[in-house]
mmCIF file of C-alpha atoms in Angstrom:
data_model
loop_
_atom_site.group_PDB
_atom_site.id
_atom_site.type_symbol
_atom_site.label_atom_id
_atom_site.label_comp_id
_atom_site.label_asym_id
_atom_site.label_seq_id
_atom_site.Cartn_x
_atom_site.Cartn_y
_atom_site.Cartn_z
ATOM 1 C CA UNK A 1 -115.282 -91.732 -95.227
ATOM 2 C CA UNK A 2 -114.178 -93.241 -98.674
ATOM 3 C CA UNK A 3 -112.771 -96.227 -96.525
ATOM 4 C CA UNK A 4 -116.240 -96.936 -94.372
ATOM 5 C CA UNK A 5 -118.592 -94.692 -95.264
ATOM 6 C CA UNK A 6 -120.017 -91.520 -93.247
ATOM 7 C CA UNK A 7 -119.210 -91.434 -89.574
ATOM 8 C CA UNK A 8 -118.387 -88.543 -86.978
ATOM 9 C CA UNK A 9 -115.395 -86.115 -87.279
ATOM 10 C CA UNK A 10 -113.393 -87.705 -84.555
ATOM 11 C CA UNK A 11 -113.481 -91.075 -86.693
ATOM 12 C CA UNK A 12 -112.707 -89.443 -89.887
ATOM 13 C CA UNK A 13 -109.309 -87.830 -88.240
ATOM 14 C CA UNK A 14 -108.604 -90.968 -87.223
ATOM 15 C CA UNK A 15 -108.569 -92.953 -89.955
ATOM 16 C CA UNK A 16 -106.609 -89.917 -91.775
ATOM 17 C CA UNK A 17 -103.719 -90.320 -88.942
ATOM 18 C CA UNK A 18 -103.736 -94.347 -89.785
ATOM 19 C CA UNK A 19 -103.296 -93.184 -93.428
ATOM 20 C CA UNK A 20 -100.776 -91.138 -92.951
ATOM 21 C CA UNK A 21 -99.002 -93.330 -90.716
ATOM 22 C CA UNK A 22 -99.088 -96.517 -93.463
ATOM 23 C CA UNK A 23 -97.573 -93.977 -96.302
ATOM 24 C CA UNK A 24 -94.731 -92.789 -94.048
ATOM 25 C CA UNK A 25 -94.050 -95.943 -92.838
ATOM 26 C CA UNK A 26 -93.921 -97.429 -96.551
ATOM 27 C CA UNK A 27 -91.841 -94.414 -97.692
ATOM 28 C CA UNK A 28 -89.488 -95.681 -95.353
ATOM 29 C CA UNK A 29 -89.241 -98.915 -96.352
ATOM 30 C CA UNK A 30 -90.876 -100.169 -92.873
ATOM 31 C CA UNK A 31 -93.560 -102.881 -92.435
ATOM 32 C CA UNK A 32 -96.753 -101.499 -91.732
ATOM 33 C CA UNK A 33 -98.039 -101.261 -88.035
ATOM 34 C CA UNK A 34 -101.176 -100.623 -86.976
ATOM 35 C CA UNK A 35 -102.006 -97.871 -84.496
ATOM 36 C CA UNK A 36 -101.640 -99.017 -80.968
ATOM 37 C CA UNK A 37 -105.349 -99.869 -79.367
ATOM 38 C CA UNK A 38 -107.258 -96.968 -78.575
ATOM 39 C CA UNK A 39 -106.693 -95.004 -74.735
ATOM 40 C CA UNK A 40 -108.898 -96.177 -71.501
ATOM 41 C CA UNK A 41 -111.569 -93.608 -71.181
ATOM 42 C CA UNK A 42 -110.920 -90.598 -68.781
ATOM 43 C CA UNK A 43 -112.903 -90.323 -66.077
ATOM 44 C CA UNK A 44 -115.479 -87.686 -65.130
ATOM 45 C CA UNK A 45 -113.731 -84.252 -64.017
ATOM 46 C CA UNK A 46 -114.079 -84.245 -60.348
ATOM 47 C CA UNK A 47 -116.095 -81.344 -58.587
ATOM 48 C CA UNK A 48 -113.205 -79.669 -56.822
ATOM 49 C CA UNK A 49 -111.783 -79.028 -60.550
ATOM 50 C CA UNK A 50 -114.810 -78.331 -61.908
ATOM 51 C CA UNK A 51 -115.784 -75.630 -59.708
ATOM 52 C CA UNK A 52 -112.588 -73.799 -60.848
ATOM 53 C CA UNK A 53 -113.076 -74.037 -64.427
ATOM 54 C CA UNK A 54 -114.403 -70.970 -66.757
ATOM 55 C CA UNK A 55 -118.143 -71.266 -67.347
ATOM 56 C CA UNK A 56 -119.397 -69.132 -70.836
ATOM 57 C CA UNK A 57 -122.325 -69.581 -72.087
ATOM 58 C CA UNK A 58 -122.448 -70.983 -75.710
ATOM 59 C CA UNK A 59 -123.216 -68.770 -79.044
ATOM 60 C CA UNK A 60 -125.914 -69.183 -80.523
ATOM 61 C CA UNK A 61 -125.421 -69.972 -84.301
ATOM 62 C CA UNK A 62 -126.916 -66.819 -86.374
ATOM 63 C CA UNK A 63 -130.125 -68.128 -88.081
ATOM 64 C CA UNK A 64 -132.918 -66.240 -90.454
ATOM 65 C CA UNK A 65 -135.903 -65.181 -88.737
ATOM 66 C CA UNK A 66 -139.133 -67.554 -89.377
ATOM 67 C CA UNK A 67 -140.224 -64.297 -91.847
ATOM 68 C CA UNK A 68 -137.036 -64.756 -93.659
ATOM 69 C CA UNK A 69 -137.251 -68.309 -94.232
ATOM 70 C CA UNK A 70 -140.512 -68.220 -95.618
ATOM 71 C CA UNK A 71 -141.257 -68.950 -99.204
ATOM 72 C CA UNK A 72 -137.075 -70.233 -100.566
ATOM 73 C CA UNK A 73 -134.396 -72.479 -99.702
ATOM 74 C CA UNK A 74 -131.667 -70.540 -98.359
ATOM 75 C CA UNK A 75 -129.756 -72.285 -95.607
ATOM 76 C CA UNK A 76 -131.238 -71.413 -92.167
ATOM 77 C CA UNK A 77 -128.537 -71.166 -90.152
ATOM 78 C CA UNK A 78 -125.706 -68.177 -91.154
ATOM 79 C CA UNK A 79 -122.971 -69.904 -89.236
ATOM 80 C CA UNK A 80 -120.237 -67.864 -86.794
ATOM 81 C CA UNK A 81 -118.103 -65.152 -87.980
ATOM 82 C CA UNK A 82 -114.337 -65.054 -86.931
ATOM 83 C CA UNK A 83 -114.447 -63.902 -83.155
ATOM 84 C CA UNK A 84 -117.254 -65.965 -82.283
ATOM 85 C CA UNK A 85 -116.016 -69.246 -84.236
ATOM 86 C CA UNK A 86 -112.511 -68.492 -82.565
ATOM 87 C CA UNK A 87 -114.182 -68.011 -79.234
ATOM 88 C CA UNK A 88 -116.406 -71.249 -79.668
ATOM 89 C CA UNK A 89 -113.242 -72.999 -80.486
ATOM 90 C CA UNK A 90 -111.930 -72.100 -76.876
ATOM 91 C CA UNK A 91 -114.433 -74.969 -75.395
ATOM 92 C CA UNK A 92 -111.854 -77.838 -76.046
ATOM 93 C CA UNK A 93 -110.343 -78.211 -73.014
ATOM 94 C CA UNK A 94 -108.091 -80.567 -74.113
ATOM 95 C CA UNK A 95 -108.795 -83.470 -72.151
ATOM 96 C CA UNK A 96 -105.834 -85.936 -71.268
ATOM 97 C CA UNK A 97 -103.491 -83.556 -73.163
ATOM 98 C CA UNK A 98 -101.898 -81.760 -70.183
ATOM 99 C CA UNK A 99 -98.612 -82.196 -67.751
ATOM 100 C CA UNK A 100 -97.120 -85.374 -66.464
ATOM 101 C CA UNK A 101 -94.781 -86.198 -63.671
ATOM 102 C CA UNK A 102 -90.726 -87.236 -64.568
ATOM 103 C CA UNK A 103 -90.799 -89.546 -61.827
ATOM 104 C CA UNK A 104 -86.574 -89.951 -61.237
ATOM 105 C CA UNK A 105 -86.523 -85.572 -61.101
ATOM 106 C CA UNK A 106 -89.553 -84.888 -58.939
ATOM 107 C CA UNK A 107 -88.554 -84.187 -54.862
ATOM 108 C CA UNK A 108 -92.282 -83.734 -54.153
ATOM 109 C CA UNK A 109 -91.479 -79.771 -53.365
ATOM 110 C CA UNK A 110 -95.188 -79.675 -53.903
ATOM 111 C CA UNK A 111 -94.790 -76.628 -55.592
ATOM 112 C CA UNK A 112 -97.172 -77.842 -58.634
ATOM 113 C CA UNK A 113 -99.510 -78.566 -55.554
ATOM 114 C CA UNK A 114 -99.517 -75.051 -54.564
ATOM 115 C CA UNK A 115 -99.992 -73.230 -58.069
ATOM 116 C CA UNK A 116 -102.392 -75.517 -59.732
ATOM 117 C CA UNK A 117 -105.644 -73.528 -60.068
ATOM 118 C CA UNK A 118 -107.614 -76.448 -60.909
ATOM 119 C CA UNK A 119 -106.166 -78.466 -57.564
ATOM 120 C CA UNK A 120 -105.008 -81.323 -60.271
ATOM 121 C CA UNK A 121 -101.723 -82.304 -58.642
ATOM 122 C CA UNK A 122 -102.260 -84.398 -55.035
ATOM 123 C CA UNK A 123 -100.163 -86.146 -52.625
ATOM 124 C CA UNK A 124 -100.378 -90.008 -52.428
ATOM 125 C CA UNK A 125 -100.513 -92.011 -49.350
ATOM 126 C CA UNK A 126 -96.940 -92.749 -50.508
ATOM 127 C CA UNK A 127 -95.895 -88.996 -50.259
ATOM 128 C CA UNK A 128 -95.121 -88.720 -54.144
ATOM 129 C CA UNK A 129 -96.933 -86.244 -56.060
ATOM 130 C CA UNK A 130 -99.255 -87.725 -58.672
ATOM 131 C CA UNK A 131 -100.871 -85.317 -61.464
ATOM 132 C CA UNK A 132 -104.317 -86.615 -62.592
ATOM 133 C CA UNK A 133 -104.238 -86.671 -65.903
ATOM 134 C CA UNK A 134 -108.136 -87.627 -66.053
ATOM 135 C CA UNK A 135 -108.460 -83.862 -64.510
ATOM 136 C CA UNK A 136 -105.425 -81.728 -65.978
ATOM 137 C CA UNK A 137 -107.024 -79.170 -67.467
ATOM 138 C CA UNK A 138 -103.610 -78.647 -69.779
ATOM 139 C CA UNK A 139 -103.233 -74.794 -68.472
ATOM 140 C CA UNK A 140 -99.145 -75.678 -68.315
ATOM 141 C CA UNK A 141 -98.481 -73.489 -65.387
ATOM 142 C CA UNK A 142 -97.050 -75.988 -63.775
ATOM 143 C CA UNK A 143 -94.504 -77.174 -66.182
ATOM 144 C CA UNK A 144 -92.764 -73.712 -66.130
ATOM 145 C CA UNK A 145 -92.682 -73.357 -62.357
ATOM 146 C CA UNK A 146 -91.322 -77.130 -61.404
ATOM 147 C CA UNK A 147 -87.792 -76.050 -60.183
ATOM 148 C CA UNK A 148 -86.408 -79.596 -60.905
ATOM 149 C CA UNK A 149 -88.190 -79.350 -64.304
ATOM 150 C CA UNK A 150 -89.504 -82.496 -63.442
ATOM 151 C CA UNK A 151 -93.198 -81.692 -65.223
ATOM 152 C CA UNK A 152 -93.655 -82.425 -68.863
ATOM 153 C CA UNK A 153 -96.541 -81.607 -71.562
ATOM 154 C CA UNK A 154 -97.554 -83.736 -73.657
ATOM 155 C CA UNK A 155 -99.976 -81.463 -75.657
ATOM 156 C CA UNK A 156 -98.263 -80.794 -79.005
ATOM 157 C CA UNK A 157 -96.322 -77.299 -79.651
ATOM 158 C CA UNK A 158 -94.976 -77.156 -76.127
ATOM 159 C CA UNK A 159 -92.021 -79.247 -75.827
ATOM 160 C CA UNK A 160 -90.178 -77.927 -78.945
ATOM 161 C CA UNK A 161 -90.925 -74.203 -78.089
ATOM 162 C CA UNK A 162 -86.954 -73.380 -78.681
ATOM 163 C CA UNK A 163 -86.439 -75.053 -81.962
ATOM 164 C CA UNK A 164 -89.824 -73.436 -83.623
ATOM 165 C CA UNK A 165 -88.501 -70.066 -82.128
ATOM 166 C CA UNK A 166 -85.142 -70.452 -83.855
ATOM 167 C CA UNK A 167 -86.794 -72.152 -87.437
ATOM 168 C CA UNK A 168 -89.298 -68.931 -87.278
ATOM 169 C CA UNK A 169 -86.117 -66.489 -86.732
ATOM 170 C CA UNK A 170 -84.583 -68.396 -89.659
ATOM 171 C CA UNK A 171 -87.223 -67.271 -91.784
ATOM 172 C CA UNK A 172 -87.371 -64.020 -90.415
ATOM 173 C CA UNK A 173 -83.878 -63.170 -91.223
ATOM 174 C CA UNK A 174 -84.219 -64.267 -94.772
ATOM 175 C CA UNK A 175 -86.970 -61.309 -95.185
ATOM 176 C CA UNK A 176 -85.884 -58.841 -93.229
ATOM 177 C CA UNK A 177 -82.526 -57.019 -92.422
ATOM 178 C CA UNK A 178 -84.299 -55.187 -89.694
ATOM 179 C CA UNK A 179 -84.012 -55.684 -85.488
ATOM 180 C CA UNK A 180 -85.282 -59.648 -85.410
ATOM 181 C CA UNK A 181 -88.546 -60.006 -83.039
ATOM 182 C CA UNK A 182 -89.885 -62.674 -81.620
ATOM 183 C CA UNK A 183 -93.573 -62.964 -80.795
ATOM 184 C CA UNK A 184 -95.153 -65.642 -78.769
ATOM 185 C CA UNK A 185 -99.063 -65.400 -79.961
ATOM 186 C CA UNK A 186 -101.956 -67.668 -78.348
ATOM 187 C CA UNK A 187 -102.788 -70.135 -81.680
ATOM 188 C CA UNK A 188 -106.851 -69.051 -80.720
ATOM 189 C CA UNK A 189 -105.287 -65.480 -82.174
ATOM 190 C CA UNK A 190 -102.978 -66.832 -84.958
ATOM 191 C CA UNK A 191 -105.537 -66.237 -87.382
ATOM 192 C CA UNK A 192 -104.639 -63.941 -90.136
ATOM 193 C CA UNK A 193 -101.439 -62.977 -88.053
ATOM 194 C CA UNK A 194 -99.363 -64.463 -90.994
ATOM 195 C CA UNK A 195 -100.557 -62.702 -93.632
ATOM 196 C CA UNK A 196 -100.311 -59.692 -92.037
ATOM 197 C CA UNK A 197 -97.173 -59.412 -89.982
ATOM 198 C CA UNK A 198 -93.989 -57.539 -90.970
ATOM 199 C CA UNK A 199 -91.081 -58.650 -92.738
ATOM 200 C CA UNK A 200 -88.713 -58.554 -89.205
ATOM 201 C CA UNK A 201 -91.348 -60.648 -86.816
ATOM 202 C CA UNK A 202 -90.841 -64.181 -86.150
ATOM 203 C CA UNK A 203 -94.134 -66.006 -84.840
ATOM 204 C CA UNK A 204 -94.272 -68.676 -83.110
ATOM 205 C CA UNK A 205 -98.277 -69.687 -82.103
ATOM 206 C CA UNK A 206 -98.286 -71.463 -78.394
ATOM 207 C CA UNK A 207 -101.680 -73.225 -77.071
ATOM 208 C CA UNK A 208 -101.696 -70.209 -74.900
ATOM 209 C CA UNK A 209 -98.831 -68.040 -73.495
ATOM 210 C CA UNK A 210 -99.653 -69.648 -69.647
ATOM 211 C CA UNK A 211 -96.899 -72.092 -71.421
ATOM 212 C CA UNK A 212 -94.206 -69.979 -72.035
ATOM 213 C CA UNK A 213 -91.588 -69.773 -68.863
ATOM 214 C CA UNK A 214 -88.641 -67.231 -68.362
ATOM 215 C CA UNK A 215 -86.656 -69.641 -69.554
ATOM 216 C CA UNK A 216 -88.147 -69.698 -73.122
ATOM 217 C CA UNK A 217 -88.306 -65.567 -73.029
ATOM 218 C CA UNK A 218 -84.628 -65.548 -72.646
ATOM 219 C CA UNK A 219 -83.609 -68.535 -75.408
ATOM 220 C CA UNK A 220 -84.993 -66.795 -78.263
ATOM 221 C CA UNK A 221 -82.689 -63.532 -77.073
ATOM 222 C CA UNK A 222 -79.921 -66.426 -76.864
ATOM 223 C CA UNK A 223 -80.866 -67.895 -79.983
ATOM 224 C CA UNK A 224 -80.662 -64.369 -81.721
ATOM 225 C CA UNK A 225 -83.820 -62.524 -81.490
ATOM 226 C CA UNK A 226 -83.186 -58.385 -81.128
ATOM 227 C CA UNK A 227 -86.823 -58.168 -78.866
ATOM 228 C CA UNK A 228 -89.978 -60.252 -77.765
ATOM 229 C CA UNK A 229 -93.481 -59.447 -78.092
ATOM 230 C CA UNK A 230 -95.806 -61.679 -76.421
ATOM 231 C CA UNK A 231 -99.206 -61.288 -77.815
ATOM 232 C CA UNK A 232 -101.723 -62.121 -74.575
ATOM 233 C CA UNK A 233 -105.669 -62.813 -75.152
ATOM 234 C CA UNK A 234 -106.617 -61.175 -71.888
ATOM 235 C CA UNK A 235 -108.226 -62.700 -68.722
ATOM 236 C CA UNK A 236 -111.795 -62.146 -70.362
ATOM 237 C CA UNK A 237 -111.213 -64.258 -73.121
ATOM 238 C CA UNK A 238 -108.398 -66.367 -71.841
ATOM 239 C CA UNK A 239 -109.753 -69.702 -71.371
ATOM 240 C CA UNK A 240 -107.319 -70.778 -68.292
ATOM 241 C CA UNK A 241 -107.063 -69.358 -64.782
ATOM 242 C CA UNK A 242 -104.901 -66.954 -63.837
ATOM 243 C CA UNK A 243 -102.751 -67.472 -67.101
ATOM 244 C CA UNK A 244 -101.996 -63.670 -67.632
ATOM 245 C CA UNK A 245 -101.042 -63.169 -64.321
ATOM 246 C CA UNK A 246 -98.444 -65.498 -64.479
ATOM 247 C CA UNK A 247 -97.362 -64.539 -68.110
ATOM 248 C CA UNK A 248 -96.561 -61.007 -66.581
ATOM 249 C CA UNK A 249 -94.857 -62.132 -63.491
ATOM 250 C CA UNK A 250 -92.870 -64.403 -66.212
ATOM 251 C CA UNK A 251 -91.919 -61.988 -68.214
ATOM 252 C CA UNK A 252 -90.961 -59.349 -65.279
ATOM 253 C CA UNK A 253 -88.575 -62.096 -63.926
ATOM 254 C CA UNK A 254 -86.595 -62.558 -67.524
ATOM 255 C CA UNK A 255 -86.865 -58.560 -67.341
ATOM 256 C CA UNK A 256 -84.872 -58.249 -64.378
ATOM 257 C CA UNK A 257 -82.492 -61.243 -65.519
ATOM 258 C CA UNK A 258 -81.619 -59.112 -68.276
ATOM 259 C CA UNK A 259 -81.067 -56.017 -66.290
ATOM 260 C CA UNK A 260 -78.713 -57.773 -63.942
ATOM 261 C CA UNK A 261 -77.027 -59.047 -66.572
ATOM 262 C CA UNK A 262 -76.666 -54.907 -68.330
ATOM 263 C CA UNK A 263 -78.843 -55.427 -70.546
ATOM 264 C CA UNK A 264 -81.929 -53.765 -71.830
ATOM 265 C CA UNK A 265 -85.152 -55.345 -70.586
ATOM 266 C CA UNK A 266 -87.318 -53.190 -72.562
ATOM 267 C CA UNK A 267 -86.255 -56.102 -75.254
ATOM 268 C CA UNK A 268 -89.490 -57.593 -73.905
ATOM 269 C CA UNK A 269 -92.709 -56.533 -74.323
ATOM 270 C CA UNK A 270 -96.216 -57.974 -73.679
ATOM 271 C CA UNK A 271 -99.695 -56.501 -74.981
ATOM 272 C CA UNK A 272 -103.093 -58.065 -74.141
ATOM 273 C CA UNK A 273 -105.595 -58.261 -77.359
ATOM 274 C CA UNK A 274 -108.534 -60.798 -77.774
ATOM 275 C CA UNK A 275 -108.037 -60.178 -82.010
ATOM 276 C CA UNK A 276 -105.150 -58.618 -83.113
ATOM 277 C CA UNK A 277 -105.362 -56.794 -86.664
ATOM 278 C CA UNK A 278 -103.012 -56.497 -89.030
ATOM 279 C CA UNK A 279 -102.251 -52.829 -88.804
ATOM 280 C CA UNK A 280 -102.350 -52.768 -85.008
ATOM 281 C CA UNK A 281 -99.618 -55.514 -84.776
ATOM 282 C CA UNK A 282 -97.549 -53.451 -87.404
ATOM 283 C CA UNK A 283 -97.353 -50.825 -84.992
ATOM 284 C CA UNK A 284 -96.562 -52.733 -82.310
ATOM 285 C CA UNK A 285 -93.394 -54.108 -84.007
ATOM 286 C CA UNK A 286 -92.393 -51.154 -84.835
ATOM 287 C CA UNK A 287 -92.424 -50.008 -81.192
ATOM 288 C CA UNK A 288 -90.081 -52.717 -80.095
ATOM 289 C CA UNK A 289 -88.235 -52.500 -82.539
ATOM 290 C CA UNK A 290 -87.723 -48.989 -82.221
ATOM 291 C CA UNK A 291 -86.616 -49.659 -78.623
ATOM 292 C CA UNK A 292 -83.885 -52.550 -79.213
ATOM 293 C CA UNK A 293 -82.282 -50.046 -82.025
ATOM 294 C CA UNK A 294 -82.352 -46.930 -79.596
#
């Protein structure tokens, strides 16, 4: 807004992206480059995957009475606390953010066809699969179910799930000389998480846990993590379909992995909680933890 003067929130991100960009690109000694030229427009979400998407009614911001307003300037409106700002927040569906087809992996199983909720993925008159992105409602289910993992994300904090799970055990284990835990946590529940959690818990916020697989449940035990806690919103306040559902059939299948394997599967752990406080994810730790030292 220094730049060009007031404008919308969208524009003002913007231009701090192109900002950032020039001053890494000059710290690196490169010629400057202008962002590439903005994206087409996404179409209008079709019907059939409309129908299927959550409907909540808005919040009302919390404003004085006409009697309270009367006779000062105080500001009218009170604006949200916490849980409703958080659950106002959950209205971004991020458009044009969601899965993608690898083209030279897919065999067009049509799995993705089968457990989209939002009927996204369709069959060309070709017989490839083809994922709308102008409809992808960014759930990830798919991604984690595609046995030729031939689905990718492109919404940030998905594809480099393993590495943030081994730079947050990192930290951990300079803390803590306790049982390392791992907990996956919805980022709509992050808040206040960090300031809070114990010395021995490694978190790693996901853009809900409908993105985490079996196969990421059993790298952070690889990459050295004593126990897994994922931290679930619930189907109430979930904002996908279906997403705890296949979070628990997720984690039952990395369960039974480990048990064929001889080890312990009470190493993972899931509890559902729209807001989790401080003192209630203390004890939780200290549950699992108490079961991968037992």
């Amino acid at each position: 807004e220094v730049a060009i003067g007031p404008t919308t929130a969208v524009q003002a991100m913007a231009s701090g992206r192109q900002a950032a960009r020039s001053i890494v690109q000059y710290l690196e000694g490169k010629p400057f480059t202008p962002a590439a030229a903005e994206a087409e427009a996404l179409a209008d979400v079709r019907a059939e995957v409309l129908n299927e998407v959550k409907k909540v009614p808005r919040v009302e911001v919390p404003a004085l009475t006409v009697e309270q307003r009367a006779g000062n300037f105080n500001p009218m409106e009170q604006g949200y606390g916490i849980e409703h700002g958080v659950g106002e927040s959950r209205r971004c569906l991020n458009c044009g953010a969601g899965a993608y087809i690898i083209d030279d992996k897919c065999c067009a199983c049509l799995t993705c066809v089968r457990i989209c909720p939002y009927n996204v993925p369709v069959l060309s008159v070709l017989g490839d699969v083809v994922i709308r992105a102008d409809q992808c409602q960014a759930c990830g289910l798919c991604v984690n179910e595609c046995p030729a993992r031939a689905i990718a994300f492109t919404m940030p904090g998905v594809e480099d799930i393993p590495e943030r799970v081994q730079n947050a055990l990192r930290r951990a284990s300079v803390k803590s000389k306790g049982p390392a835990i791992v907990s996956f946590v919805c980022t709509y529940n992050l808040s206040g998480l960090a300031y809070s959690a114990p010395d021995n818990l490694a978190l790693v916020a996901v853009p809900c846990l409908a993105k985490i697989g079996t196969l990421h449940l059993l790298k952070a035990l690889e990459l050295g993590a004593d126990g897994v806690l994922l931290l679930g919103c619930g189907d109430q306040a979930c904002q996908y379909k279906n997403a705890m559902d296949w979070t628990k059939l997720r984690l039952e299948a990395a369960r039974k992995v480990l048990a064929d394997v001889g080890l312990d599967p009470n190493r993972l752990a899931m509890h559902e909680i729209s807001r989790p406080a401080g003192q209630q994810l203390a004890g939780l730790v200290q549950e699992l933890s108490k079961s991968v030292v037992s």
